[in-house]
Every structure is written in C-alpha cells, then in structure tokens.
PDB file of C-alpha atoms in Angstrom:
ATOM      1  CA  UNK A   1     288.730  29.247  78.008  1.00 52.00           C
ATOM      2  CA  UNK A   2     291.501  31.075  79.015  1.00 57.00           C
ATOM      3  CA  UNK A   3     293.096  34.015  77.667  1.00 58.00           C
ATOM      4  CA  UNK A   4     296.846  34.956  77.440  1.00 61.00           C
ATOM      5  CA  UNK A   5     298.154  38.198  78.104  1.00 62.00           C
ATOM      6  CA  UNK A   6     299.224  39.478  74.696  1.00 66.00           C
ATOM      7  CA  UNK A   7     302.837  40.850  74.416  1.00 61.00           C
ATOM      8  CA  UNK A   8     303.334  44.500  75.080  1.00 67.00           C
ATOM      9  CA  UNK A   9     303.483  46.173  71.628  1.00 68.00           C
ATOM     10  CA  UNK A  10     307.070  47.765  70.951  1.00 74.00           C
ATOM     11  CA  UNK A  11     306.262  50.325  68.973  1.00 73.00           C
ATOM     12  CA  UNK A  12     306.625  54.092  70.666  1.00 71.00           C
ATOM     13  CA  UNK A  13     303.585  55.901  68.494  1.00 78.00           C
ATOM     14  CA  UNK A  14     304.434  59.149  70.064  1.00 88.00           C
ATOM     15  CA  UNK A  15     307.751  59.688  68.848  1.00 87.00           C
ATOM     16  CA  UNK A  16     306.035  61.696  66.255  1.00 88.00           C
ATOM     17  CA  UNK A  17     305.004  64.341  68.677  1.00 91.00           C
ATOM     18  CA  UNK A  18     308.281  64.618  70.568  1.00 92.00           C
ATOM     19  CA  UNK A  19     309.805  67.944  70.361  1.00 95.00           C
ATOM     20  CA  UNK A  20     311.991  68.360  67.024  1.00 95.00           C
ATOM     21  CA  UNK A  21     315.368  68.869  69.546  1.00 96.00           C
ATOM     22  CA  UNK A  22     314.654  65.591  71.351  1.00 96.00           C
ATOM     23  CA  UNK A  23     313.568  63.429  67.526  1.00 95.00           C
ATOM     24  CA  UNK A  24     317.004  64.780  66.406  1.00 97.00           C
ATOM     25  CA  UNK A  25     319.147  64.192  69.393  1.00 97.00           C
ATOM     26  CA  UNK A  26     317.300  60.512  69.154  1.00 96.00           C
ATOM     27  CA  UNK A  27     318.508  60.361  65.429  1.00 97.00           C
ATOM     28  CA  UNK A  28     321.965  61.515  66.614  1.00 97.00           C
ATOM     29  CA  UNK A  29     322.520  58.992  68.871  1.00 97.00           C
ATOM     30  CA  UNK A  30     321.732  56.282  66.477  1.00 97.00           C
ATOM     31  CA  UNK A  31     324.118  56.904  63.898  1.00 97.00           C
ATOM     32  CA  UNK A  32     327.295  54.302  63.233  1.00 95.00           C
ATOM     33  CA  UNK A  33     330.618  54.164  64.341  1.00 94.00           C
ATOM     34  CA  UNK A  34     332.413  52.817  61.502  1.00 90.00           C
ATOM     35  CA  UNK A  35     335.655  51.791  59.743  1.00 90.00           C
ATOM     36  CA  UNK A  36     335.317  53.979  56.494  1.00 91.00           C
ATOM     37  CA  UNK A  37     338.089  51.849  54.128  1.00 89.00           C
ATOM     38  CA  UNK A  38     338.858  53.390  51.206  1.00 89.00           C
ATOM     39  CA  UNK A  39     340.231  50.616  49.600  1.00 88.00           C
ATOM     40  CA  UNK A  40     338.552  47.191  49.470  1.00 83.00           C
ATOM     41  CA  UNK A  41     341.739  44.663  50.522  1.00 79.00           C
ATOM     42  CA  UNK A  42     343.353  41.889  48.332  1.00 72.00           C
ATOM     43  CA  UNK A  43     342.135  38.548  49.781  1.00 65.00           C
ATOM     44  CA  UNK A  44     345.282  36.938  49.368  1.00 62.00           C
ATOM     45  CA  UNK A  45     347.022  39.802  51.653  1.00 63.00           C
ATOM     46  CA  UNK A  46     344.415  38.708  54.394  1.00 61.00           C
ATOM     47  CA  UNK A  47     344.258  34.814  54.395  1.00 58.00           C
ATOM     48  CA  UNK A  48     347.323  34.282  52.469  1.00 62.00           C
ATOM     49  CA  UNK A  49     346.114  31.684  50.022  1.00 63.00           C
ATOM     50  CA  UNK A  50     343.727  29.371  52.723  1.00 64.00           C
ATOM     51  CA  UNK A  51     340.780  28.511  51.204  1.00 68.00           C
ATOM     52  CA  UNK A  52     338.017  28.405  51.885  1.00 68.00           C
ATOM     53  CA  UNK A  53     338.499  31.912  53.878  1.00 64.00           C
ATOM     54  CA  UNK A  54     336.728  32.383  56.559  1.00 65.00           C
ATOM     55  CA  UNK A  55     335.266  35.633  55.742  1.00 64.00           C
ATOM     56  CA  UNK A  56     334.490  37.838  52.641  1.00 66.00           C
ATOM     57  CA  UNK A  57     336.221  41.641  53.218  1.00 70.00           C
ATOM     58  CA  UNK A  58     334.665  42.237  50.436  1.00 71.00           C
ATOM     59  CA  UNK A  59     331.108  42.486  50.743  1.00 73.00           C
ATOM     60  CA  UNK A  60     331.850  43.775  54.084  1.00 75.00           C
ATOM     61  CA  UNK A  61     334.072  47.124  52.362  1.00 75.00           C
ATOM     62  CA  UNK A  62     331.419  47.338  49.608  1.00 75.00           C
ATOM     63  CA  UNK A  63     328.361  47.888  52.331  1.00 76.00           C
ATOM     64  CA  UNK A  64     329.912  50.003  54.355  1.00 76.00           C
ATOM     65  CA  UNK A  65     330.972  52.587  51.668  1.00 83.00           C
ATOM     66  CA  UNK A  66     327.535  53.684  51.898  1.00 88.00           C
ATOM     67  CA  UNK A  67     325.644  56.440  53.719  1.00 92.00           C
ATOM     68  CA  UNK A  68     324.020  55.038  56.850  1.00 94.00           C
ATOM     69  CA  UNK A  69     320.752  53.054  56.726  1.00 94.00           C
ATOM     70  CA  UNK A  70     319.227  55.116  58.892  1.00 96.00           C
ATOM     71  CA  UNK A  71     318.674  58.153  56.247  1.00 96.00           C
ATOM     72  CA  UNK A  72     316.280  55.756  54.443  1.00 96.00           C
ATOM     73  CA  UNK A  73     314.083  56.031  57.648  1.00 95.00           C
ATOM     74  CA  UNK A  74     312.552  59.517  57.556  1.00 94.00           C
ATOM     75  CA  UNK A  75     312.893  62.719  57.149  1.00 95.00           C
ATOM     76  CA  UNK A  76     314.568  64.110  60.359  1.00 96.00           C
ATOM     77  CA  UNK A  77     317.249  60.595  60.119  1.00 97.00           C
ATOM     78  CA  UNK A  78     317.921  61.432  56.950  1.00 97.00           C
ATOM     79  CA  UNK A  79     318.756  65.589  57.999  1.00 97.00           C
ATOM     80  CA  UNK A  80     320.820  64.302  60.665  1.00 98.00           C
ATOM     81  CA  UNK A  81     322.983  61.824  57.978  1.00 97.00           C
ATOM     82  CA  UNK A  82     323.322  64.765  55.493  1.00 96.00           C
ATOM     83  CA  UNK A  83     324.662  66.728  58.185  1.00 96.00           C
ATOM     84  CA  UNK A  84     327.070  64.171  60.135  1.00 97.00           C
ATOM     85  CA  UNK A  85     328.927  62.994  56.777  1.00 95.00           C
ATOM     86  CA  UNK A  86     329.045  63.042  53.053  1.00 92.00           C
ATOM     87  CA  UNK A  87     330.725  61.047  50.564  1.00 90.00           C
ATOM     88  CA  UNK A  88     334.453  62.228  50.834  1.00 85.00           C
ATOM     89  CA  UNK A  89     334.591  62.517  46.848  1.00 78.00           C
ATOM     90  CA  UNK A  90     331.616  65.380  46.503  1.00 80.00           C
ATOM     91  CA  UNK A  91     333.687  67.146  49.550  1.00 78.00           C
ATOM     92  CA  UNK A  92     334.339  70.907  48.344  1.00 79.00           C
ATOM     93  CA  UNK A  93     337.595  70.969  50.599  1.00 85.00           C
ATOM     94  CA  UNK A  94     339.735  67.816  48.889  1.00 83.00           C
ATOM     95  CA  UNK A  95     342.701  69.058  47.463  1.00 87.00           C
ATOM     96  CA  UNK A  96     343.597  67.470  44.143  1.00 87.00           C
ATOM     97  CA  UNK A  97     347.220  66.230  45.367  1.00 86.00           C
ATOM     98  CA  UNK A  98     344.715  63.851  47.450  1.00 86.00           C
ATOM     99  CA  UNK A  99     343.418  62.451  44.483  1.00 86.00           C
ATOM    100  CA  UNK A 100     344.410  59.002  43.511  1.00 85.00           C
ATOM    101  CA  UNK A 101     342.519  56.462  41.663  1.00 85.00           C
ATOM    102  CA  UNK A 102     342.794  52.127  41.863  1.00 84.00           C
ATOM    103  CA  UNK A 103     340.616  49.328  40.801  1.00 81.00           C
ATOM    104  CA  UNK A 104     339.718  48.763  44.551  1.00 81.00           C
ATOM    105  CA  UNK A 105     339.136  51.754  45.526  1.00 82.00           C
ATOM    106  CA  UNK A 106     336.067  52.414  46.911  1.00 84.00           C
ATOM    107  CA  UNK A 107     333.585  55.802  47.237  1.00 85.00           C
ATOM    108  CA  UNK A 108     333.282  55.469  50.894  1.00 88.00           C
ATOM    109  CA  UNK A 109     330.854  57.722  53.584  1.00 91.00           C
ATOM    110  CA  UNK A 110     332.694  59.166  56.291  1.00 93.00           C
ATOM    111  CA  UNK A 111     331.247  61.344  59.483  1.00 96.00           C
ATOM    112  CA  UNK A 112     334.417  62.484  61.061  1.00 95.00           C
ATOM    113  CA  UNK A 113     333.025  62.823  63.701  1.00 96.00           C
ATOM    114  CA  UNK A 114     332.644  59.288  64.189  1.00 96.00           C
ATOM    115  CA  UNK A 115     334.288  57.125  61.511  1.00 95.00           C
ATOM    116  CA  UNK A 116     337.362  56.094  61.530  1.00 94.00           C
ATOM    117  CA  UNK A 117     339.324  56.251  57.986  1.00 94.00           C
ATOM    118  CA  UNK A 118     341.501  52.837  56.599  1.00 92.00           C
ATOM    119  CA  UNK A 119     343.535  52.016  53.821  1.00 90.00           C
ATOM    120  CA  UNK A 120     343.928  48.542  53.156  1.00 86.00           C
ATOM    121  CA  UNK A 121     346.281  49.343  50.604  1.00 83.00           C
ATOM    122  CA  UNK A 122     350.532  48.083  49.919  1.00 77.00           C
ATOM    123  CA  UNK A 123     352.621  48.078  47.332  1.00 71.00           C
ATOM    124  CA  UNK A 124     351.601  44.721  45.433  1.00 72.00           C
ATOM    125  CA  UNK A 125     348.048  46.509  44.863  1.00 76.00           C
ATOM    126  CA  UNK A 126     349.457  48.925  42.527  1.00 75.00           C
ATOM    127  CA  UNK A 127     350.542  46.047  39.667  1.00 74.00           C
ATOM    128  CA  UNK A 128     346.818  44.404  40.805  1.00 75.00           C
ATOM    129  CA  UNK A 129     344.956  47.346  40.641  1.00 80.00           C
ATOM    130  CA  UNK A 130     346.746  49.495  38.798  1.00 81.00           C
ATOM    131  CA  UNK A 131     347.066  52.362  41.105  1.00 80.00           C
ATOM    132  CA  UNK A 132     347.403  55.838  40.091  1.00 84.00           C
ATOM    133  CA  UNK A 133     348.529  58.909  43.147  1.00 82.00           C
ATOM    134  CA  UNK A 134     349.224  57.665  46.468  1.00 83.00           C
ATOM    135  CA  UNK A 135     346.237  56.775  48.199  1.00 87.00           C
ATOM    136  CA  UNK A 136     348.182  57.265  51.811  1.00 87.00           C
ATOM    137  CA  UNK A 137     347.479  61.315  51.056  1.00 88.00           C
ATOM    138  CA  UNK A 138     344.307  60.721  50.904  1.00 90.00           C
ATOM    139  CA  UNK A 139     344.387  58.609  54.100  1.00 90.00           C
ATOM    140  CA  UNK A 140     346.391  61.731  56.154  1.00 90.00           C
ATOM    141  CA  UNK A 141     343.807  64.434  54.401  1.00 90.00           C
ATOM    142  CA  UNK A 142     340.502  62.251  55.846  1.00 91.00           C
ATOM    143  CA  UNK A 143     342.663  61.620  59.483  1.00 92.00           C
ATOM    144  CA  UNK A 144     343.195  65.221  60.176  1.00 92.00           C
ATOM    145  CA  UNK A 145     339.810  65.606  59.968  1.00 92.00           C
ATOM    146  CA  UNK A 146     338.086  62.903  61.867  1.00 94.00           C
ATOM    147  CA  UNK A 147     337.863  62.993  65.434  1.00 94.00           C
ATOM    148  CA  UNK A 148     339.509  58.945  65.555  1.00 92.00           C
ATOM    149  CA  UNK A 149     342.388  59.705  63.351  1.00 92.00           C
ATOM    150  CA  UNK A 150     343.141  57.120  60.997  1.00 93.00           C
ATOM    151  CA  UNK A 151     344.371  53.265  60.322  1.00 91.00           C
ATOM    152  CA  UNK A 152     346.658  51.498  57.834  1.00 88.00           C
ATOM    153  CA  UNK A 153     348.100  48.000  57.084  1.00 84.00           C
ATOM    154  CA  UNK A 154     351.200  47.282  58.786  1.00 79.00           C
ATOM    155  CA  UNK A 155     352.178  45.392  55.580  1.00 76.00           C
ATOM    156  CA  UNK A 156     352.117  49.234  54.053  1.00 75.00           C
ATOM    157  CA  UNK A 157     354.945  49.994  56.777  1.00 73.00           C
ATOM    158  CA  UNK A 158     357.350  47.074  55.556  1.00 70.00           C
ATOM    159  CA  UNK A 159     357.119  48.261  52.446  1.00 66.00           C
ATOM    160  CA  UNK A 160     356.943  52.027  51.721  1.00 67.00           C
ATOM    161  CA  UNK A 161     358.878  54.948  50.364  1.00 65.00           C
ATOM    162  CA  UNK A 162     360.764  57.372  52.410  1.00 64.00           C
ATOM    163  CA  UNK A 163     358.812  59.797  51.504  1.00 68.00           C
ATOM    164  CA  UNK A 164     355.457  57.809  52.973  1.00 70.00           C
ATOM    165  CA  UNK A 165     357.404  57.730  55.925  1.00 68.00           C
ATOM    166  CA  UNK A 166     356.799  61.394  56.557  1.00 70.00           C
ATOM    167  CA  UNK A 167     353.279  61.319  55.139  1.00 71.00           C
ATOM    168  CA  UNK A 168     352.818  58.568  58.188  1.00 69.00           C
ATOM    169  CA  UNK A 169     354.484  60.782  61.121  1.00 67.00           C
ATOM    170  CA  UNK A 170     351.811  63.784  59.978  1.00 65.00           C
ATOM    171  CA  UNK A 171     349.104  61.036  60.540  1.00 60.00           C
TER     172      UNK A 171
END
C-alpha cells in the first residue's frame, strides 16, 4: 500500500514565542481598511425603486460599524484594536455642535488612521428618519482627523444649504 504525502500543516505554532514588537507589528498589519458610514443609506436612494436589488447596504453598514474581528482573537490583537480606533461616540474630544441624532444613524468604529469616514445621508432622510443636527459636522469633525479624509453622497451636493457649502470646502 501506498502512502500519500500528507498536506503541510498551516498553522505557525511559534508565533507565540516571537518577540512582543514583531506579534504586534504582525497584529498591526492585519487590521482593516474600511469605509466607516455613519449613516446606513435609504435603499430607494441607491437602486431607485428596482427590485429585487442587487445588494443589501444594509447589512453591509450594520457589520462594519463594529470594532474589527480581529480583537476577538487574543490578547495582543485586541491591544492593538483598542489602540488604532474606538467608537467615535465614547471619543473624549467630540464637540457637542457635532452631535446629531437620525433613525439610521449608526455607532460606527473608526481608526483614523486607516478608515475612511461616509455619510450616506441627503435631505429626504430627515422626513424618513427624522433627523435631528446636521450630521455633515460630524462628517468634517471625523475627516480632519483621519489620515483618508472623508466621503459624501453627491445627491447631498444637489441638495444642500449654503451654509453646508462651507462645511464641505473645510472637508
């Protein structure tokens, strides 16, 4: 009888007993670039009214408002996490003219450093969702301080306030 060669295990065993610098920079280099939206978007305002759509924003806005996965893997992930990000609502630093509050608004993670912040928000949300502030402050606060800036709808452009307009230039 003859025997097969048996696949070569993938598991790295010693990563364990690699110095702490070299774990962490590991860690480091796996965390996400993401889009951190801070509003999930109307479906209508996507697909107009085509059904079936061909994708769900939703679920997509609603799993990436969380911290990343990897902070459920150990110790030293979850360090790194904690450190790179934080939920921008528990940030010490928000001003409260940044504060604004909708029915699709989400609690989203951001790591400046490498998210990138997005309002899916325009005018028509606020009789949806009832909107309360203007989210787009919110939007410039988080751009200033991560290292991609920020994104909005173009829809938001066709229809916003003068004073948005200047809100937008600072972005």
């Amino acid at each position: 009888m003859e025997s097969t060669p048996s696949a070569p295990e993938r598991a790295f065993h010693l990563f364990p007993r690699l110095p702490t610098e070299l774990r962490l920079a590991v860690w480091r280099e796996c965390l996400p670039h993401c889009v951190a939206e801070l509003d999930t978007p109307m479906h209508n305002e996507v697909y107009g009214r085509k059904k079936p759509s061909p994708y769900d924003h939703m679920q997509t806005a609603c799993m990436n408002e969380h911290r990343p996965l990897i902070s459920l893997v150990c110790r030293d992930s979850r360090a790194i996490v904690l450190e790179a990000g934080s939920y921008v609502g528990e940030r010490d630093d928000f001003p409260p003219e940044c504060e604004w509050s909708s029915g699709n608004m989400l609690d989203e993670w951001l790591d400046p450093a490498r998210d990138l912040p997005h309002l899916n928000h325009c005018l028509g949300y606020e009789a949806h969702y009832g909107t309360d502030g203007n989210p787009l402050l919110d939007l410039a606060w988080q751009a200033a301080r991560a290292r991609r800036g920020g994104s909005l709808r173009f829809e938001f452009l066709r229809s916003c306030y003068s004073e948005d307009l200047e809100v937008i230039k600072r972005l």
